[in-house]
Amino acid sequence: MARKLLRVDVGTGSATFEELPEELVMLGGRALSSAIVAREVDPACDPLGRENKIVFSTGLLAGTTAPNSSRLSVGCKSPLTGGIKESNSGGQAANRLGRLEIAAVVVEGDPTGKKWILNVNKDGAFLLDGGRYWGLANYACAEALHKDFGERAACILCGPAGESGYRNSSVAMTDPEGRPSRHAGRGGSGAVMGARGLKAMVIDDAGVERPALLDADRFKQARARLVDGLARHPVTGDGLPHYGTAILVNIINEAGALPTRNFHFGTFNEAEAISGETLAQNCDERGGKHEHSCMTGCVVHCSNVYVDKEGKYVTSGLEYETIWALGANCENSDLDAIAEMDFECDDIGLDTIEMGDTLAVAMEGGLLPFADTQGMLRLLREEVRHGTELGHKLGNGCERAAREFGVTHVPTVKHQGMPAYDPRAIKGIGVTYATSPMGADHTAGYAVATNILDVGGHVDPLSREGQCPLSQGLQEATAGFFDSTGLCVFLAFACLDQPESLAAIAEMVSARYGREMSVNDLVAYGARVLDMERDFNRRAGFGKEDDRLPAFFLTEPLPPHKVVWDVADLDLDKVCGWTPVMEV
Amino acid sequence: MIAVRLFGGLQVLAGSGRRSYDMPYRPGLTVSAVLAEEGLPFEGIGVILVNGRHASLATPLQDGDRLSVFTPAGGG
Ligand code: SF4
């Protein structure tokens, strides 16, 4: 059986399966969602209007036994950036969709006030009345859906933020325990789902076999090589399982690159209190969990379950980015309160990076003092959650909030808030922020690995030398090997040091489909995905001036290293493929 | 003085179990000498920073330096 496309029209209430056209057959994940958005969505359309579509696509290896292969890509024209968006997440949905051999679900049409849920199972796909779920926050909605459709069903949810049309709104996915703790967070896809009137997708794969492999033996051998490589590498075999991503708090802080107080400083004096070491200690002492998996089939287990002092569940998947955004960036050193805020964001359906950037500019604008932890919690619980006037000011992302509060020190690229690395002190990630078609995004080309973590060699983080080729190579490899296969990008930590693991991924793709894909093919494939996305952005009105960092990074030296952003514009233009204009 | 900071699982590996301490400076002191005095196995070591800049086991230390040592780590 070949992978198919599921087209859902929320205007007519129809859900129909289509064959994938030949040119899309070998596309998956980000490659497929971006290709569909680029073909079918008018780049000039209003992202919250009726012309926009939302695409959910599984990677090329989804539903197979490939490790960590259940990332789900969510694509649309972004209400936050105004450009193309692909944001991917763990959780169970991609595994279920992959087993059902669904390559993509395309949701389109004008719901004219109707509210839907989409149920997908072995018998087909059905749009059902979703009125009674509308208005529920993510945890309550997941619970209700599991009650109605069974515990095994995987859910994809639009939270209250998406229902309210917030430009910072995520698409939530349930984890193996059924909790909506994994999010395609960046770029406001939740609001596009909400604008389609689609509250949730519920996917049940009961009674379905795994997808057929064209060459099962070759697949099995390649899989074993990759799993072995992951176990042997000190980062994927030891560092990530033990401390999760929060281990980075102390490293990035010691390196002078932890954005603090709305990107004014590179170190946070109280970093230890919010570090991965403290998180792991709290988990051990209180009966929480580290080495948790966000999806079936993960062999790395970087996630966690965080509990309070009484041992009661607070949140799951408390990540470095979240801890930084709602912690150091707001000068908040209360890890328990950060965990509560993470729960609020997950339950409301907000991207934690964008929310932390937003609260930091609101603090700079005087809405509340920096370090006012209780004030932050109150804003989330009383204003943002309930869609009040102030909630809307805070729910539309960092840049719009900065305008509301009269702040000019705004860390965004293409209108998207910056993640947890100051680009002045980690210049490779600055190149990725500037040049990724997604806006300021760290996973798109994670140069921190080579600038700071000594994975894949070492390039001096404070120097501009070599940063553009580094970021470009990583962006192409990420788009090809990870975002489009559905593999978790954390496998890259091993693959950057192990060419044999990279080759194993290409072999699994080849063996699954019976079409040869080499390592070089997959890199070229990644480059084509980026070209396609940049072309969409050009048609949406983006120019080379949008592939830049905000001016303050060029003029304000960042303590402690006293560095400014100094990567040449021409070099950034080369990464983005802008043709240099000849001087006459 | 050298300000020594051990991160990740290093304090577990260190003989004294300390995470953060000051060590008297002496001429000729290198990163590896500091780690050896703490009984730390060199294989378990990831990134080494001296004053926030990347360094190696052989890097010589100056009076007043801050030495930060990590176990191999990743994230995002
Ligand atoms: S390594 Fe972490 S993010 Fe990746 S699949 Fe496993 S738990 Fe999820």
XYZ file of C-alpha atoms and ligand atoms in Angstrom:
668
model
C 0.000 0.000 0.000
C 1.348 3.408 -0.904
C 1.276 6.416 1.418
C -1.690 8.627 0.716
C -2.918 12.124 1.284
C -6.032 12.902 3.292
C -7.847 16.054 2.184
C -10.315 17.537 4.637
C -12.749 20.287 3.664
C -14.211 21.973 6.744
C -16.741 23.819 4.562
C -18.403 20.751 3.059
C -17.534 18.375 5.896
C -15.780 15.924 3.593
C -12.628 13.898 4.244
C -11.248 12.074 1.204
C -8.130 10.083 0.450
C -6.028 10.926 -2.600
C -3.037 9.311 -4.188
C 0.182 11.251 -3.772
C 1.266 12.687 -7.125
C 4.564 11.187 -8.290
C 6.552 14.350 -7.528
C 5.465 14.181 -3.865
C 5.936 10.445 -3.345
C 9.430 10.717 -1.843
C 8.629 13.768 0.263
C 7.865 13.548 3.959
C 7.609 15.746 7.047
C 8.796 19.279 6.413
C 9.541 18.634 2.728
C 5.974 17.530 2.161
C 4.221 20.139 4.296
C 6.276 22.940 2.720
C 5.688 21.570 -0.794
C 1.926 21.460 -0.257
C 1.806 24.936 1.299
C 3.998 26.324 -1.510
C 1.720 24.818 -4.202
C -1.664 25.362 -2.663
C -1.554 28.455 -0.466
C -1.443 31.972 -1.900
C 1.650 33.585 -0.317
C -0.237 36.886 -0.179
C -3.234 35.516 1.722
C -4.292 36.500 5.235
C -2.905 33.660 7.377
C -5.995 33.766 9.593
C -8.381 34.119 6.659
C -10.226 31.413 4.783
C -7.575 30.832 2.097
C -4.875 29.494 4.397
C -4.537 25.739 4.886
C -2.959 23.675 7.621
C -0.977 20.574 6.719
C 0.057 17.766 9.075
C 2.672 15.520 7.555
C 4.508 12.448 8.718
C 8.158 11.757 7.962
C 9.410 9.231 5.445
C 10.134 6.768 8.258
C 6.943 7.295 10.289
C 5.227 4.186 11.562
C 8.297 2.005 11.019
C 10.613 0.663 13.706
C 13.194 3.371 12.970
C 14.118 4.922 16.339
C 12.724 8.368 17.254
C 10.850 8.553 13.955
C 7.529 10.055 15.056
C 7.992 13.779 14.640
C 4.933 15.360 13.045
C 5.379 18.417 10.821
C 2.736 21.117 10.922
C 2.809 23.536 7.989
C 0.887 26.659 6.950
C 1.406 30.302 6.168
C 2.401 31.599 9.587
C 0.195 34.150 11.356
C 3.270 35.178 13.341
C 5.902 35.588 10.624
C 3.761 36.038 7.509
C 6.041 33.536 5.793
C 5.964 29.787 5.317
C 5.968 27.771 8.524
C 6.938 24.268 9.439
C 7.036 23.390 13.094
C 7.445 19.803 14.225
C 6.801 17.956 17.419
C 7.091 14.595 19.113
C 4.132 12.800 20.617
C 2.188 9.822 19.335
C 0.287 11.238 16.358
C 2.893 10.697 13.645
C 3.402 7.086 14.669
C -0.319 6.392 14.371
C -0.676 8.278 11.086
C 2.439 6.534 9.768
C 0.988 3.132 10.546
C -2.151 4.145 8.682
C 0.174 5.075 5.765
C -1.026 8.666 5.753
C 1.676 10.970 4.417
C -0.241 14.182 4.991
C -3.548 15.586 6.153
C -4.475 18.829 4.389
C -7.196 20.858 6.087
C -8.836 23.568 4.006
C -12.070 25.443 3.436
C -14.289 27.919 5.238
C -16.025 26.371 8.252
C -18.578 29.228 8.458
C -18.926 28.881 12.196
C -18.900 25.082 12.352
C -16.658 23.303 14.869
C -15.162 19.959 13.970
C -13.047 17.113 15.166
C -11.472 14.696 12.714
C -11.436 11.022 13.583
C -9.038 8.805 11.633
C -8.926 5.042 11.997
C -8.614 1.852 9.962
C -12.069 2.376 8.481
C -11.361 5.844 7.116
C -11.498 9.485 8.110
C -14.562 11.245 9.474
C -15.309 14.864 10.289
C -17.544 14.896 13.350
C -19.277 17.666 15.221
C -16.717 19.108 17.636
C -18.953 21.635 19.362
C -18.774 20.079 22.794
C -14.980 20.021 22.844
C -14.607 23.647 21.695
C -13.583 25.857 24.616
C -11.841 23.081 26.528
C -8.206 23.609 27.474
C -5.754 21.009 26.192
C -5.532 18.721 29.240
C -9.327 18.598 29.665
C -9.832 18.130 25.941
C -7.344 15.252 25.719
C -9.032 13.578 28.666
C -12.481 13.945 27.098
C -11.285 12.619 23.742
C -9.582 9.627 25.331
C -12.798 8.860 27.184
C -14.797 9.019 23.956
C -12.328 7.359 21.566
C -10.211 5.110 23.799
C -6.888 5.473 25.570
C -4.764 4.394 22.628
C -5.923 7.192 20.347
C -3.360 9.901 19.689
C -4.678 13.463 19.770
C -3.662 16.633 17.966
C -5.218 19.673 19.609
C -5.979 23.333 19.070
C -5.950 24.967 22.515
C -7.733 28.073 23.795
C -4.916 30.217 22.299
C -5.596 28.817 18.837
C -9.346 29.219 19.311
C -8.764 32.891 20.224
C -6.682 33.438 17.102
C -3.525 34.314 19.045
C -0.564 34.598 16.716
C 1.397 32.776 19.388
C -0.512 29.529 19.493
C 0.724 25.980 19.279
C -0.648 22.696 18.006
C -0.519 20.210 20.891
C 0.139 16.467 20.589
C -0.428 13.841 23.229
C 2.531 11.832 24.555
C 2.586 8.074 25.335
C 0.726 8.756 28.599
C -1.942 10.740 26.752
C -0.836 14.134 28.042
C -0.903 17.108 25.631
C 2.638 18.067 26.584
C 4.326 18.059 23.159
C 3.797 21.022 20.880
C 4.495 22.209 17.388
C 4.980 25.549 19.015
C 6.542 28.015 16.705
C 4.788 30.407 14.383
C 1.149 30.306 15.468
C -0.115 27.182 13.674
C -2.701 26.683 16.435
C -4.574 29.765 15.226
C -4.681 28.402 11.657
C -6.173 25.170 12.991
C -8.648 27.233 15.023
C -9.566 29.355 11.999
C -10.459 26.127 10.160
C -12.817 25.309 13.043
C -10.836 22.139 13.708
C -10.570 21.561 17.441
C -8.824 18.208 17.312
C -7.717 15.201 15.365
C -8.042 11.798 17.013
C -6.079 8.992 15.421
C -6.496 5.350 16.263
C -4.429 2.695 14.525
C -6.058 -0.343 16.161
C -6.142 -3.271 13.758
C -3.498 -1.846 11.436
C -0.178 -3.490 10.561
C 3.106 -1.598 10.290
C 3.800 -0.219 6.818
C 5.497 -2.621 4.456
C 9.246 -2.342 3.923
C 10.532 -2.939 0.416
C 13.729 -4.504 1.764
C 13.094 -5.565 5.356
C 16.534 -7.132 5.970
C 18.439 -4.115 4.814
C 16.161 -1.883 6.881
C 16.733 -3.986 9.989
C 20.496 -3.907 9.611
C 20.601 -0.154 9.041
C 18.321 0.369 12.019
C 20.593 -1.715 14.239
C 23.626 0.340 13.151
C 21.872 3.602 13.965
C 20.625 2.383 17.358
C 24.131 1.180 18.182
C 25.633 4.534 17.172
C 23.143 6.386 19.368
C 23.942 4.198 22.363
C 27.698 4.654 21.869
C 27.731 8.430 21.474
C 28.247 10.203 24.826
C 25.550 12.829 24.121
C 22.711 10.584 22.920
C 23.792 7.595 25.017
C 24.458 9.424 28.261
C 24.130 13.242 28.420
C 20.596 13.639 27.052
C 19.049 10.706 28.940
C 20.567 11.796 32.257
C 19.916 15.504 32.300
C 17.658 16.255 29.345
C 18.053 19.445 27.400
C 18.165 21.588 30.564
C 21.790 20.548 31.040
C 22.458 23.448 28.655
C 21.507 26.132 31.209
C 24.866 25.992 32.969
C 26.921 25.451 29.800
C 25.414 28.327 27.845
C 25.579 30.513 30.936
C 29.252 29.735 31.575
C 29.937 30.443 27.893
C 28.397 33.906 28.359
C 25.586 33.344 25.867
C 22.493 32.801 28.049
C 20.177 35.671 27.083
C 19.237 37.388 30.329
C 16.798 40.244 31.041
C 15.464 40.524 27.496
C 18.829 39.909 25.823
C 20.723 42.593 27.785
C 23.236 40.218 29.430
C 24.908 36.915 28.558
C 24.984 35.443 32.050
C 22.353 34.952 34.728
C 23.645 34.985 38.321
C 21.018 32.513 39.469
C 21.425 30.026 36.601
C 22.248 27.177 38.974
C 18.755 27.378 40.497
C 17.133 26.672 37.127
C 19.753 24.268 35.774
C 19.387 20.734 34.468
C 21.339 19.524 37.490
C 18.762 21.109 39.841
C 15.908 19.737 37.723
C 17.321 16.212 37.858
C 17.878 16.485 41.610
C 14.283 17.651 42.149
C 13.030 14.757 40.021
C 15.068 12.250 42.027
C 14.147 13.623 45.436
C 10.445 14.147 44.731
C 9.674 11.087 42.638
C 9.455 12.770 39.239
C 10.998 11.209 36.216
C 13.836 11.876 33.863
C 14.729 9.560 30.992
C 11.136 9.929 29.815
C 10.183 9.485 26.146
C 7.904 11.835 24.270
C 7.046 9.149 21.719
C 6.940 5.404 21.268
C 10.190 4.138 19.778
C 12.498 6.803 21.233
C 15.809 5.282 22.330
C 17.301 8.515 23.730
C 14.685 9.554 26.348
C 15.568 13.221 26.922
C 12.183 14.174 28.357
C 11.016 14.366 31.973
C 7.989 14.424 34.241
C 8.193 17.234 36.788
C 6.388 17.007 40.103
C 5.972 19.471 42.974
C 7.303 19.125 46.525
C 4.358 16.875 47.398
C 5.109 14.631 44.437
C 2.076 15.844 42.453
C 2.307 16.102 38.643
C 3.054 19.623 37.407
C 4.172 19.247 33.809
C 6.020 17.032 31.385
C 8.742 17.802 28.894
C 10.204 20.738 30.837
C 12.829 21.808 28.308
C 15.862 24.052 28.232
C 14.150 26.547 25.933
C 11.175 26.918 28.263
C 13.329 27.185 31.367
C 15.382 29.914 29.717
C 12.436 31.821 28.195
C 10.377 32.004 31.376
C 13.479 31.928 33.600
C 16.699 33.792 32.779
C 15.127 35.952 30.093
C 12.682 37.284 32.706
C 15.250 37.074 35.558
C 13.081 34.448 37.213
C 15.005 31.814 39.187
C 12.075 29.816 40.559
C 12.157 26.445 38.782
C 8.910 25.245 40.370
C 7.129 28.345 39.102
C 8.636 27.839 35.634
C 7.204 24.312 35.650
C 3.778 25.750 36.540
C 4.084 28.260 33.698
C 5.055 25.460 31.336
C 1.851 23.675 32.305
C -0.155 26.858 31.691
C 1.409 27.283 28.242
C 0.805 23.615 27.347
C -2.759 23.753 28.577
C -3.594 27.037 26.828
C -1.609 26.076 23.719
C 1.174 28.678 23.690
C 4.739 28.444 22.451
C 6.892 28.891 25.546
C 9.777 30.561 23.676
C 7.531 33.236 22.188
C 5.704 33.655 25.514
C 8.956 34.177 27.433
C 10.181 36.692 24.866
C 6.816 38.459 25.122
C 6.825 38.645 28.920
C 10.417 39.944 28.867
C 9.547 42.852 26.550
C 6.418 43.515 28.647
C 8.698 43.715 31.686
C 11.035 46.061 29.869
C 8.000 48.172 28.956
C 6.968 48.396 32.606
C 3.899 46.103 32.660
C 5.487 44.220 35.561
C 8.968 44.179 37.112
C 11.601 41.670 35.993
C 11.747 38.621 38.295
C 8.073 39.064 39.271
C 7.324 35.354 39.177
C 3.868 35.601 40.701
C 3.002 38.408 38.301
C 3.970 36.209 35.342
C 1.797 33.367 36.600
C -1.112 35.733 37.175
C -0.873 37.145 33.638
C -0.929 33.654 32.157
C -3.750 32.375 34.335
C -6.010 35.427 34.430
C -5.358 37.317 31.221
C -3.837 35.133 28.497
C -5.896 32.051 29.339
C -9.171 33.952 29.299
C -8.573 36.028 26.199
C -8.960 39.402 27.938
C -7.841 42.606 26.236
C -4.463 42.364 27.964
C -4.392 38.635 27.172
C -4.648 39.444 23.479
C -1.813 41.972 23.774
C 0.343 39.214 25.257
C -0.918 36.413 23.025
C 0.232 37.750 19.705
C 3.951 37.327 20.171
C 6.947 39.331 21.262
C 7.084 41.874 18.456
C 3.448 42.925 18.656
C 3.669 43.135 22.464
C 6.773 45.313 22.156
C 4.769 47.766 20.043
C 1.958 47.771 22.613
C 4.359 48.508 25.451
C 6.599 50.955 23.587
C 9.726 48.776 23.657
C 12.367 49.023 20.940
C 14.803 46.365 22.211
C 13.062 43.477 20.450
C 14.842 40.139 19.813
C 13.006 38.849 16.729
C 13.780 37.837 13.141
C 10.961 37.729 10.589
C 8.661 38.695 13.480
C 9.454 35.522 15.460
C 10.997 35.656 18.940
C 14.536 34.415 19.459
C 15.364 31.186 21.277
C 17.805 30.631 24.116
C 21.187 31.598 22.665
C 22.475 35.140 22.267
C 23.642 35.407 18.660
C 26.460 37.803 19.574
C 28.196 35.135 21.652
C 27.235 32.115 19.491
C 27.549 33.519 16.023
C 26.752 30.301 14.170
C 23.257 30.212 15.643
C 22.926 33.901 14.782
C 23.389 32.972 11.123
C 20.627 30.384 11.468
C 18.311 32.924 13.148
C 18.944 35.411 10.350
C 18.720 33.090 7.378
C 16.231 30.352 8.251
C 13.027 30.771 6.236
C 11.225 30.089 9.538
C 12.421 33.241 11.329
C 14.526 33.119 14.510
C 14.693 29.357 14.995
C 17.397 27.286 16.663
C 16.553 23.757 15.541
C 16.712 24.713 11.842
C 20.517 24.667 11.923
C 21.799 23.990 15.413
C 25.246 25.539 15.205
C 25.425 25.548 19.022
C 26.560 21.926 18.677
C 29.765 22.931 16.933
C 30.200 26.403 18.462
C 29.771 25.347 22.088
C 29.297 21.594 22.571
C 32.244 20.410 20.464
C 30.005 18.076 18.472
C 30.887 17.853 14.780
C 34.201 19.645 15.423
C 34.667 23.123 16.856
C 34.136 26.580 15.376
C 34.939 29.518 17.708
C 31.550 30.919 18.818
C 32.792 34.502 19.205
C 34.351 34.765 15.751
C 32.390 35.239 12.555
C 34.834 33.002 10.651
C 33.285 29.878 9.202
C 29.821 30.477 10.672
C 27.914 30.887 7.398
C 29.046 27.601 5.810
C 28.507 25.873 9.169
C 24.929 27.111 9.496
C 24.100 26.492 5.850
C 25.375 22.901 5.975
C 23.433 22.241 9.171
C 20.241 23.782 7.781
C 20.424 21.555 4.697
C 21.229 18.415 6.675
C 18.481 19.153 9.213
C 15.852 19.680 6.534
C 16.935 16.537 4.656
C 17.885 13.994 7.310
C 15.660 14.894 10.219
C 12.753 17.245 9.524
C 11.707 15.265 6.438
C 12.286 11.728 7.688
C 10.442 12.451 10.931
C 13.530 11.602 12.977
C 14.121 13.626 16.134
C 16.828 16.198 15.450
C 18.651 15.157 18.624
C 19.913 12.138 16.698
C 22.096 14.692 14.913
C 24.376 14.859 17.959
C 25.520 11.329 17.190
C 25.314 11.672 13.416
C 27.561 14.750 13.338
C 30.384 12.617 14.725
C 29.394 9.327 13.059
C 29.198 9.253 9.248
C 28.043 5.623 9.511
C 24.930 6.684 11.426
C 24.094 9.263 8.786
C 24.514 6.565 6.128
C 22.212 4.277 8.124
C 19.417 6.858 7.854
C 19.794 7.057 4.072
C 19.738 3.242 3.943
C 16.559 3.009 5.972
C 14.838 5.427 3.602
C 16.094 3.446 0.593
C 15.028 0.116 2.099
C 11.602 1.398 3.111
C 10.714 2.648 -0.373
C 12.916 0.596 -2.674
C 14.321 3.806 -4.152
C 18.003 4.532 -3.597
C 18.740 7.610 -1.483
C 22.371 8.334 -0.633
C 23.694 10.673 2.055
C 24.412 13.257 -0.641
C 20.916 12.844 -2.068
C 19.422 13.660 1.312
C 21.594 16.772 1.725
C 20.587 17.962 -1.761
C 16.992 17.179 -0.834
C 17.332 19.426 2.232
C 18.722 22.234 0.078
C 15.725 21.964 -2.246
C 13.318 22.206 0.699
C 14.999 25.436 1.788
C 14.838 26.842 -1.768
C 11.153 26.085 -1.963
C 10.489 27.773 1.392
C 12.555 30.838 0.493
C 10.696 31.129 -2.785
C 7.380 31.174 -0.899
C 8.715 33.897 1.398
C 9.843 35.988 -1.567
C 6.381 35.711 -3.067
C 4.993 36.720 0.349
C 7.048 39.915 0.151
C 10.188 39.091 2.124
C 13.456 40.655 0.947
C 17.084 40.354 1.943
C 16.569 43.037 4.608
C 14.456 40.411 6.421
C 17.448 38.051 6.644
C 19.066 40.263 9.286
C 19.304 40.475 13.057
C 17.808 43.473 14.902
C 20.120 46.510 14.945
C 20.823 46.448 18.685
C 22.873 43.269 18.274
C 25.275 45.245 16.049
C 25.661 48.170 18.417
C 25.268 46.886 22.008
C 28.230 44.797 23.202
C 27.069 41.747 25.177
C 28.670 41.192 28.577
C 30.736 39.312 29.682
C 32.635 38.871 26.388
C 31.716 42.384 25.134
C 30.917 41.106 21.654
C 28.647 42.489 18.950
C 27.102 40.837 15.887
C 29.504 41.302 13.002
C 28.657 38.703 10.344
C 28.667 40.489 6.984
C 25.338 41.036 5.211
C 26.827 39.761 1.969
C 27.702 36.454 3.600
C 24.155 36.116 4.922
C 22.837 36.834 1.421
C 24.957 34.000 0.038
C 23.375 31.554 2.507
C 19.936 32.678 1.333
C 20.794 32.562 -2.344
C 20.247 36.271 -3.016
C 22.107 37.159 -6.209
C 24.662 39.903 -5.572
C 23.885 43.086 -7.502
C 26.892 44.183 -9.624
C 28.042 47.747 -8.989
C 28.330 49.607 -12.290
C 42.934 31.431 43.270
C 41.281 29.334 40.584
C 37.465 29.149 40.770
C 36.582 25.572 39.810
C 33.034 24.679 38.731
C 32.062 21.082 37.940
C 28.823 20.382 36.093
C 26.686 17.465 34.959
C 27.718 14.229 36.611
C 31.213 15.416 37.457
C 30.716 16.054 41.146
C 29.644 12.443 41.455
C 32.877 11.339 39.807
C 35.038 13.750 41.825
C 36.737 12.235 44.848
C 35.509 14.967 47.173
C 31.979 15.160 45.755
C 32.330 18.958 45.512
C 30.739 20.927 42.726
C 32.214 24.331 43.203
C 35.365 25.338 45.055
C 38.377 27.648 44.971
C 41.811 26.213 44.518
C 45.039 28.047 45.362
C 46.939 29.138 42.273
C 50.480 27.970 41.609
C 52.625 28.690 38.564
C 52.513 26.029 35.876
C 49.033 24.824 36.844
C 47.076 23.309 33.927
C 43.482 22.137 33.550
C 44.528 18.491 33.706
C 46.415 19.052 36.971
C 43.326 20.554 38.592
C 41.181 17.640 37.448
C 43.761 15.058 38.521
C 43.864 16.556 42.018
C 40.110 16.092 42.225
C 40.498 12.488 41.056
C 38.443 13.055 37.915
C 38.811 10.558 35.050
C 39.654 12.431 31.837
C 37.450 10.160 29.661
C 34.234 11.406 31.265
C 34.944 15.022 30.371
C 33.177 17.000 27.675
C 33.533 20.736 27.188
C 36.126 22.688 29.195
C 35.836 26.470 29.489
C 38.364 28.869 31.012
C 36.765 32.276 31.600
C 33.987 31.248 29.258
C 36.334 30.373 26.370
C 36.959 26.856 25.092
C 40.072 25.209 26.490
C 41.710 21.774 26.646
C 43.285 19.587 29.301
C 46.682 21.119 28.485
C 45.558 24.748 28.824
C 47.721 26.601 31.392
C 45.802 28.531 34.052
C 46.396 32.065 35.362
C 45.686 33.367 38.831
C 42.017 34.429 39.053
C 40.789 32.159 36.265
C 37.363 30.518 36.327
C 37.490 26.910 35.164
C 34.189 25.283 34.154
C 34.110 21.607 33.256
C 31.171 19.638 31.844
C 30.210 16.076 31.015
C 29.251 15.550 27.327
C 25.960 17.312 26.728
C 23.438 18.193 24.086
C 19.983 19.664 23.839
C 18.163 22.379 22.019
S 15.176 12.381 22.277
Fe 13.741 13.639 23.441
S 12.692 14.950 21.941
Fe 13.715 13.286 20.806
S 12.156 11.712 20.603
Fe 13.254 11.209 22.473
S 12.184 12.218 24.171
Fe 11.424 13.101 22.226
